[in-house]
Tab-separated table of C-alpha atoms in Angstrom:
chain	number	residue	atom	x	y	z
N	1	MET	CA	-7.545	2.245	-14.273
N	2	LYS	CA	-10.199	4.673	-13.573
N	3	ASN	CA	-9.534	7.966	-11.933
N	4	TYR	CA	-9.853	8.637	-8.171
N	5	ARG	CA	-12.825	10.849	-7.509
N	6	VAL	CA	-13.826	13.208	-4.718
N	7	ASN	CA	-16.347	10.830	-3.379
N	8	ASP	CA	-13.648	8.164	-3.241
N	9	LEU	CA	-11.788	10.450	-0.930
N	10	LEU	CA	-14.875	10.757	1.360
N	11	ASP	CA	-15.180	7.027	1.483
N	12	TYR	CA	-11.577	6.359	2.131
N	13	ARG	CA	-11.352	3.646	4.825
N	14	ASN	CA	-14.674	4.287	6.192
N	15	ASN	CA	-14.151	8.113	6.207
N	16	SER	CA	-10.897	7.899	8.185
N	17	LEU	CA	-10.206	11.471	6.976
N	18	PHE	CA	-13.280	12.752	8.854
N	19	LEU	CA	-14.718	14.516	5.873
N	20	SER	CA	-18.217	15.783	5.449
N	21	ILE	CA	-19.717	17.849	2.585
N	22	THR	CA	-20.055	21.673	2.977
N	23	CYS	CA	-21.506	22.325	-0.392
N	24	GLY	CA	-21.481	20.884	-3.959
N	25	GLU	CA	-22.649	17.332	-3.356
N	26	LYS	CA	-23.703	17.038	-6.989
N	27	TRP	CA	-20.058	17.534	-8.154
N	28	LEU	CA	-18.481	14.831	-6.125
N	29	GLN	CA	-17.713	12.791	-9.367
N	30	ARG	CA	-14.836	15.230	-10.126
N	31	ASP	CA	-11.615	13.442	-10.856
N	32	ILE	CA	-8.478	13.727	-8.722
N	33	LYS	CA	-5.778	12.942	-11.230
N	34	THR	CA	-2.764	13.324	-9.079
N	35	PRO	CA	-1.548	12.033	-5.537
N	36	GLU	CA	-0.379	15.572	-4.633
N	37	VAL	CA	-2.244	17.835	-2.176
N	38	ASN	CA	-1.673	21.602	-2.069
N	39	ARG	CA	-2.364	24.385	0.449
N	40	LEU	CA	-3.999	27.427	-1.135
N	41	GLY	CA	-1.315	29.552	0.724
N	42	LEU	CA	0.184	32.255	-1.283
N	43	SER	CA	-2.302	31.872	-4.180
N	44	LEU	CA	-4.762	33.798	-1.931
N	45	ALA	CA	-2.264	36.812	-2.336
N	46	GLY	CA	-2.530	36.536	-6.094
N	47	HIS	CA	0.585	34.408	-6.759
N	48	LEU	CA	-0.731	31.900	-9.358
N	49	LYS	CA	2.247	31.469	-11.704
N	50	HIS	CA	3.098	27.997	-10.520
N	51	PHE	CA	-0.132	27.127	-8.905
N	52	PRO	CA	-0.945	23.365	-9.211
N	53	GLY	CA	-4.570	23.715	-10.351
N	54	ASP	CA	-5.186	19.863	-10.680
N	55	GLN	CA	-4.582	19.079	-7.055
N	56	VAL	CA	-6.813	18.996	-3.927
N	57	GLN	CA	-6.689	22.359	-2.318
N	58	LEU	CA	-6.497	22.823	1.407
N	59	TYR	CA	-7.841	25.906	3.249
N	60	GLY	CA	-6.733	25.975	6.885
N	61	THR	CA	-6.108	28.312	9.731
N	62	ALA	CA	-3.190	30.212	8.123
N	63	GLU	CA	-5.315	30.979	4.976
N	64	HIS	CA	-8.353	32.032	7.046
N	65	SER	CA	-6.220	34.191	9.394
N	66	PHE	CA	-4.789	36.042	6.302
N	67	LEU	CA	-8.165	36.616	4.717
N	68	GLU	CA	-9.722	37.894	7.953
N	69	LYS	CA	-7.806	41.232	7.413
N	70	THR	CA	-9.025	41.375	3.696
N	71	ALA	CA	-12.297	43.178	2.697
N	72	PRO	CA	-15.049	40.941	1.456
N	73	GLN	CA	-14.987	42.417	-2.022
N	74	LYS	CA	-11.205	41.709	-2.272
N	75	ARG	CA	-11.670	38.152	-0.991
N	76	LYS	CA	-14.278	37.600	-3.692
N	77	VAL	CA	-11.734	38.824	-6.423
N	78	LEU	CA	-8.968	36.573	-4.962
N	79	PHE	CA	-11.128	33.509	-4.849
N	80	GLU	CA	-12.465	34.173	-8.335
N	81	ALA	CA	-9.076	34.516	-9.804
N	82	ILE	CA	-8.293	30.925	-8.582
N	83	PHE	CA	-11.556	28.983	-9.084
N	84	LYS	CA	-12.551	30.609	-12.393
N	85	ARG	CA	-9.144	29.874	-13.945
N	86	PHE	CA	-8.982	26.295	-12.685
N	87	SER	CA	-12.617	25.484	-12.814
N	88	LYS	CA	-12.078	22.542	-15.216
N	89	THR	CA	-9.136	20.842	-13.374
N	90	LEU	CA	-9.427	21.722	-9.609
N	91	PRO	CA	-10.933	18.662	-7.898
N	92	CYS	CA	-12.145	20.139	-4.618
N	93	VAL	CA	-11.421	22.345	-1.621
N	94	VAL	CA	-11.027	20.909	1.839
N	95	VAL	CA	-11.513	23.143	4.824
N	96	THR	CA	-9.552	21.905	7.680
N	97	GLY	CA	-9.725	22.273	11.483
N	98	ASN	CA	-13.600	22.916	11.584
N	99	ILE	CA	-13.103	26.441	10.316
N	100	LYS	CA	-16.184	28.145	9.048
N	101	PRO	CA	-15.220	29.324	5.599
N	102	PHE	CA	-16.029	32.803	4.264
N	103	ARG	CA	-19.121	33.170	2.161
N	104	GLU	CA	-17.061	34.427	-0.775
N	105	LEU	CA	-15.302	31.050	-0.947
N	106	LEU	CA	-18.546	29.126	-0.979
N	107	GLU	CA	-20.124	31.407	-3.553
N	108	SER	CA	-17.065	31.229	-5.903
N	109	THR	CA	-16.678	27.459	-5.738
N	110	GLY	CA	-20.446	26.979	-6.156
N	111	LYS	CA	-20.383	29.291	-9.228
N	112	HIS	CA	-17.617	27.059	-10.865
N	113	SER	CA	-19.043	23.669	-9.823
N	114	ILE	CA	-16.296	22.832	-7.394
N	115	PRO	CA	-17.309	20.838	-4.210
N	116	VAL	CA	-16.205	21.959	-0.729
N	117	LEU	CA	-15.452	19.599	2.020
N	118	LYS	CA	-14.535	19.989	5.634
N	119	THR	CA	-12.670	17.963	8.157
N	120	THR	CA	-11.961	18.191	11.849
N	121	LEU	CA	-8.344	17.292	11.277
N	122	LYS	CA	-5.719	19.924	11.374
N	123	THR	CA	-4.099	20.854	8.034
N	124	SER	CA	-0.850	19.091	8.495
N	125	LYS	CA	-2.540	15.873	9.704
N	126	PHE	CA	-5.079	15.773	6.959
N	127	HIS	CA	-2.354	16.696	4.293
N	128	LYS	CA	-0.391	13.554	5.264
N	129	MET	CA	-3.284	11.237	5.455
N	130	ALA	CA	-4.747	12.417	2.057
N	131	VAL	CA	-1.488	12.094	0.272
N	132	THR	CA	-1.204	8.649	1.632
N	133	ALA	CA	-4.687	7.827	0.422
N	134	LEU	CA	-3.977	9.061	-3.119
N	135	GLU	CA	-0.515	7.407	-3.296
N	136	GLU	CA	-2.188	4.105	-2.260
N	137	TYR	CA	-4.474	4.380	-5.339
N	138	TYR	CA	-1.891	5.793	-7.910
N	139	ALA	CA	1.094	3.786	-6.943
N	140	PRO	CA	2.622	1.529	-9.591
N	141	MET	CA	0.723	-1.843	-9.553
N	142	VAL	CA	0.883	-5.259	-10.859
N	143	LYS	CA	-1.292	-8.362	-10.269
N	144	MET	CA	0.503	-11.684	-9.640
N	145	HIS	CA	-0.563	-15.265	-9.379
N	146	GLY	CA	-0.018	-16.807	-6.018
N	147	VAL	CA	-0.993	-16.900	-2.367
N	148	LEU	CA	0.029	-14.163	0.065
N	149	VAL	CA	0.383	-14.899	3.734
N	150	GLU	CA	1.997	-13.324	6.780
N	151	VAL	CA	4.385	-15.663	8.622
N	152	TYR	CA	5.814	-14.499	11.963
N	153	GLY	CA	5.021	-10.943	10.916
N	154	LEU	CA	6.858	-11.318	7.597
N	155	GLY	CA	4.832	-10.958	4.336
N	156	VAL	CA	5.460	-14.123	2.247
N	157	LEU	CA	4.310	-14.415	-1.305
N	158	ILE	CA	4.007	-18.115	-2.388
N	159	THR	CA	4.277	-18.645	-6.254
N	160	GLY	CA	4.490	-21.623	-8.497
N	161	GLU	CA	2.602	-23.334	-11.304
N	162	SER	CA	-1.196	-24.055	-10.927
N	163	GLY	CA	-1.738	-27.240	-8.922
N	164	ILE	CA	1.702	-27.317	-7.193
N	165	GLY	CA	0.100	-26.931	-3.814
N	166	LYS	CA	0.161	-23.166	-3.014
N	167	SER	CA	-3.332	-22.987	-1.513
N	168	GLU	CA	-2.930	-26.276	0.571
N	169	CYS	CA	0.366	-24.907	1.937
N	170	ALA	CA	-1.397	-21.614	2.899
N	171	LEU	CA	-4.190	-23.501	4.643
N	172	GLU	CA	-1.555	-25.407	6.765
N	173	LEU	CA	0.112	-22.044	7.669
N	174	ILE	CA	-3.198	-20.602	8.658
N	175	LYS	CA	-3.965	-23.680	10.918
N	176	ARG	CA	-0.512	-22.996	12.500
N	177	GLY	CA	-1.571	-19.461	13.538
N	178	HIS	CA	-0.366	-17.368	10.683
N	179	MET	CA	-2.311	-14.771	8.716
N	180	PHE	CA	-3.925	-15.071	5.258
N	181	VAL	CA	-4.106	-12.149	2.951
N	182	ALA	CA	-4.867	-13.240	-0.603
N	183	ASP	CA	-5.355	-16.339	-2.849
N	184	ASP	CA	-4.973	-16.703	-6.643
N	185	VAL	CA	-4.770	-12.967	-7.676
N	186	VAL	CA	-2.492	-10.811	-5.517
N	187	THR	CA	-2.462	-6.979	-6.217
N	188	VAL	CA	1.036	-5.608	-5.641
N	189	LYS	CA	1.631	-1.871	-5.255
N	190	LEU	CA	4.838	-0.105	-4.934
N	191	ARG	CA	4.836	2.452	-2.079
N	192	PRO	CA	7.356	5.167	-1.398
N	193	GLY	CA	10.639	3.779	-0.028
N	194	ASN	CA	10.471	0.833	-2.503
N	195	VAL	CA	7.925	-0.892	-0.122
N	196	LEU	CA	5.652	-3.471	-1.844
N	197	ILE	CA	2.270	-3.889	-0.372
N	198	GLY	CA	0.206	-6.930	-1.348
N	199	SER	CA	-3.528	-7.283	-1.049
N	200	GLY	CA	-6.353	-9.382	-2.504
N	201	GLU	CA	-9.222	-8.686	-4.829
N	202	LYS	CA	-12.224	-7.281	-2.965
N	203	ILE	CA	-14.777	-9.616	-4.567
N	204	ILE	CA	-12.771	-12.667	-3.466
N	205	SER	CA	-11.077	-11.344	-0.326
N	206	HIS	CA	-10.615	-13.804	2.524
N	207	HIS	CA	-11.540	-16.829	0.227
N	208	ILE	CA	-9.323	-19.547	-0.863
N	209	GLU	CA	-9.638	-22.305	-3.448
N	210	VAL	CA	-8.681	-25.821	-2.725
N	211	ARG	CA	-8.944	-28.514	-5.486
N	212	GLY	CA	-11.321	-31.184	-4.492
N	213	ILE	CA	-13.134	-29.095	-1.793
N	214	GLY	CA	-13.912	-25.802	-3.455
N	215	ILE	CA	-13.964	-22.252	-2.210
N	216	ILE	CA	-13.359	-21.727	1.489
N	217	ASP	CA	-14.225	-18.656	3.537
N	218	ILE	CA	-11.170	-18.252	5.773
N	219	LYS	CA	-12.780	-15.570	7.944
N	220	SER	CA	-15.912	-17.712	8.632
N	221	ILE	CA	-13.801	-20.887	9.419
N	222	PHE	CA	-10.709	-19.482	11.420
N	223	GLY	CA	-12.064	-16.178	12.506
N	224	THR	CA	-11.081	-12.475	11.930
N	225	GLY	CA	-7.749	-13.052	13.736
N	226	ALA	CA	-6.562	-15.299	10.778
N	227	ILE	CA	-7.000	-12.570	8.028
N	228	LEU	CA	-5.348	-9.390	6.871
N	229	ASP	CA	-6.411	-7.004	4.188
N	230	ALA	CA	-2.843	-6.246	3.128
N	231	THR	CA	0.802	-6.903	4.085
N	232	LYS	CA	4.331	-5.847	3.124
N	233	ILE	CA	5.927	-8.413	0.691
N	234	GLU	CA	9.289	-9.239	2.067
N	235	LEU	CA	9.980	-12.750	0.865
N	236	VAL	CA	8.988	-14.782	-2.096
N	237	ILE	CA	8.749	-18.614	-1.869
N	238	LYS	CA	8.796	-20.345	-5.254
N	239	LEU	CA	7.256	-23.815	-5.193
N	240	GLU	CA	8.424	-26.083	-8.136
N	241	GLU	CA	8.347	-29.649	-8.974
N	242	TRP	CA	11.299	-31.816	-7.697
N	243	ASN	CA	13.850	-32.397	-10.312
N	244	SER	CA	16.515	-35.001	-9.516
N	245	VAL	CA	18.853	-33.407	-12.204
N	246	LYS	CA	18.678	-29.933	-10.858
N	247	GLU	CA	21.217	-28.524	-8.395
N	248	TYR	CA	19.409	-27.088	-5.289
N	249	ASP	CA	20.921	-24.666	-2.962
N	250	ARG	CA	22.062	-26.611	0.122
N	251	LEU	CA	24.068	-23.884	1.834
N	252	GLY	CA	22.170	-20.657	1.505
N	253	ILE	CA	25.250	-18.503	1.131
N	254	ASP	CA	24.249	-16.705	-1.955
N	255	ASP	CA	21.134	-14.704	-1.584
N	256	LYS	CA	18.603	-14.912	-4.552
N	257	THR	CA	16.167	-12.205	-5.445
N	258	THR	CA	13.223	-11.680	-7.845
N	259	ASP	CA	12.119	-8.413	-9.384
N	260	ILE	CA	8.688	-7.082	-8.608
N	261	ILE	CA	7.859	-3.673	-9.960
N	262	PHE	CA	11.706	-2.822	-10.252
N	263	THR	CA	12.274	-3.766	-6.616
N	264	LYS	CA	14.391	-6.678	-5.705
N	265	VAL	CA	12.649	-9.144	-3.175
N	266	PRO	CA	14.569	-12.227	-1.538
N	267	GLU	CA	13.440	-15.525	-3.163
N	268	VAL	CA	13.684	-19.045	-1.988
N	269	ALA	CA	13.015	-21.876	-4.367
N	270	LEU	CA	11.495	-24.913	-2.586
N	271	PRO	CA	11.296	-28.157	-4.572
N	272	VAL	CA	7.885	-30.034	-3.879
N	273	LYS	CA	8.344	-33.726	-3.076
N	274	PRO	CA	6.179	-36.330	-1.087
N	275	GLY	CA	7.216	-36.259	2.502
N	276	ARG	CA	8.347	-32.584	2.663
N	277	ASN	CA	6.463	-30.502	5.059
N	278	LEU	CA	6.318	-27.270	3.129
N	279	ALA	CA	4.507	-25.212	5.852
N	280	VAL	CA	7.358	-25.863	8.327
N	281	LEU	CA	9.941	-25.203	5.685
N	282	ILE	CA	8.264	-21.774	4.863
N	283	GLU	CA	8.232	-20.967	8.588
N	284	ILE	CA	11.856	-21.607	8.718
N	285	ALA	CA	12.504	-19.542	5.679
N	286	ALA	CA	10.493	-16.633	7.129
N	287	LEU	CA	12.490	-16.807	10.464
N	288	ASN	CA	15.749	-16.976	8.598
N	289	GLN	CA	14.723	-13.875	6.574
N	290	ARG	CA	14.044	-11.977	9.719
N	291	LEU	CA	17.440	-12.870	11.055
N	292	LYS	CA	19.062	-11.566	7.786
N	293	GLN	CA	17.136	-8.303	8.050
N	294	LYS	CA	18.852	-7.967	11.380
N	295	GLY	CA	22.320	-8.698	9.867
N	296	HIS	CA	22.557	-12.317	11.044
N	297	TYR	CA	23.445	-14.660	8.144
N	298	SER	CA	23.576	-18.207	9.561
N	299	ALA	CA	24.961	-19.834	6.508
N	300	LYS	CA	27.895	-17.146	6.078
N	301	ILE	CA	28.734	-17.351	9.735
N	302	LEU	CA	29.163	-21.159	9.665
N	303	ASN	CA	31.170	-20.840	6.456
N	304	GLU	CA	33.498	-18.397	8.033
N	305	LYS	CA	33.914	-20.683	11.029
N	306	LEU	CA	34.765	-23.592	8.799
N	307	ILE	CA	37.361	-21.608	6.795
N	308	GLU	CA	38.890	-20.437	10.048
N	309	GLU	CA	38.988	-23.976	11.446
N	310	MET	CA	40.628	-25.288	8.192
N	311	THR	CA	43.046	-22.486	8.299
N	312	SER	CA	44.048	-22.945	11.827
N	313	GLY	CA	44.399	-26.716	11.122
N	314	LYS	CA	46.836	-26.262	8.380
N	315	GLN	CA	48.943	-23.914	10.391
N	316	GLY	CA	49.230	-26.591	13.211
N	317	LEU	CA	50.659	-29.228	10.847
């Protein structure tokens, strides 16, 4: 995987970080190798022992106010101490809150080929959004074969052997008003809090392949209201050929899971057989999973009632 670069931060979600270039446009190819973001803070007072020189550096109101009381020559020395020492690793400096940076900062960064960006966002807001952007890119990732849809607000990954009917099933779900995310190759990233986010490949996004028909543009046929760029994966539906010998779960008391990037995700195996409406079954599985998330386990409740009824019946004999 290629490293994230400063110009990628500029372009993040159509510049949702409200960044612009103050100086150093020719150095925007510098790598950002870590998802962490640092405030210059105490480093401007000469404390560099544990300075993270490979992180994006923020220069905000607190830093600017501190340096206002410092003589220009002293500011030059402080900036040089940082940018000369970390000139090879420091990706960029971001000036927050529309502050006009001191000339000494621009001279020092320019001398050491470090780009300076500015944003209208306040430091705390930008810090949070920038970390999110970098974590999205550097999060643990795996590519999976399947179809990703959102059913009743629940992200459902449909898996199974090629030709089992995953795409056809997804089409029926889209026709029934649910959302399409990705077909064939699903990129899954692990976000903080053990949250799995699934998305499609950019080059084939919003397209689905159906054997006998070909490639279908979901956005063009069903409209923008039928597509999503990404969704949280909360349920896996595994389609498999019907096997008359195999014992299938008929009660649903025991919850089954599958591992995706060291994270357990609820999994339901649906045997494929002529006459079964898989789209409806997936809808029910999604609704049932939402109930489970709220602590309502239909099968367990019924089982407890049956046991209670049987126990009370024996006592009455």
